[in-house]
Coordinates of C-alpha atoms in Angstrom, one line a residue:
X1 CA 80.9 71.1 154.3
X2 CA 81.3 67.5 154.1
X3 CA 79.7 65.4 151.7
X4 CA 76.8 63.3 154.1
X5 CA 76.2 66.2 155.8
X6 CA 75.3 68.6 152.4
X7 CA 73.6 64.8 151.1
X8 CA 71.8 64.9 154.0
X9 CA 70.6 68.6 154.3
X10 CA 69.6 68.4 150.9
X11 CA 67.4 65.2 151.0
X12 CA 65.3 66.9 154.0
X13 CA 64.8 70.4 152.5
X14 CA 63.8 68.2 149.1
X15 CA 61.5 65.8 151.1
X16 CA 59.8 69.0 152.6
X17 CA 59.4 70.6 149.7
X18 CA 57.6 68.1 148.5
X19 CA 55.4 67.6 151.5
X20 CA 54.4 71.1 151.6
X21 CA 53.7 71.1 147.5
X22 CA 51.6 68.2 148.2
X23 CA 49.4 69.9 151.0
X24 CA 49.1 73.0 148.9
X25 CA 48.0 70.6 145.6
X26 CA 45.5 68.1 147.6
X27 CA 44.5 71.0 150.2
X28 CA 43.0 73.0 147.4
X29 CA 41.7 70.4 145.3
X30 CA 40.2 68.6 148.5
X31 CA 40.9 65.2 148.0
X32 CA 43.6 62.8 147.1
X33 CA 42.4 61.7 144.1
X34 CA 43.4 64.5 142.1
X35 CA 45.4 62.8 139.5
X36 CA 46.6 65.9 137.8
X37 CA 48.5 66.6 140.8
X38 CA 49.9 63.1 141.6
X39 CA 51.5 63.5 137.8
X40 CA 52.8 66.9 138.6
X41 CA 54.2 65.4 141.8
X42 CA 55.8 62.5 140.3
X43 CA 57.0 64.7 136.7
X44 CA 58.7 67.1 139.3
X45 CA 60.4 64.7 141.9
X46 CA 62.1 62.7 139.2
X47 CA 63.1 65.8 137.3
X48 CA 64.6 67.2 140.9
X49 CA 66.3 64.2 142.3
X50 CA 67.8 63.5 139.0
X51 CA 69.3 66.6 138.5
X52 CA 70.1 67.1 142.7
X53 CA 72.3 64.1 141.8
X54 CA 73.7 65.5 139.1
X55 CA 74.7 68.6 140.8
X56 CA 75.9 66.7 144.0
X57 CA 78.3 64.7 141.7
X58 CA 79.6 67.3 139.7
X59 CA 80.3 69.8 142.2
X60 CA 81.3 67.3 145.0
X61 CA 84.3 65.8 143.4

């Protein structure tokens, strides 16, 4: 598979991810100002796209 094409598959199934994590956080808690969520949102997409980089690099080359 070439390389934009995996880059690219991987950013949309990441971005949903997230979306749907996000409905299922803020959908249960009922609002958007549920800050325990907006920290686990933020501690996990940093931890993800950091290490999906990682990956992409190392096993890419």
């Amino acid at each position: 598979m070439k390389k934009g094409k995996l880059l690219l598959r991987g950013s949309i199934k990441m971005f949903c991810g997230f979306i749907l994590l996000g409905l299922l956080l803020f959908g249960t808690a009922g609002t958007y100002y549920y800050w325990n969520a907006w920290i686990f949102l933020l501690t996990l997409a940093i931890l993800m796209i950091s290490m999906g980089g990682f990956l992409y690099l190392e096993f890419t080359l």
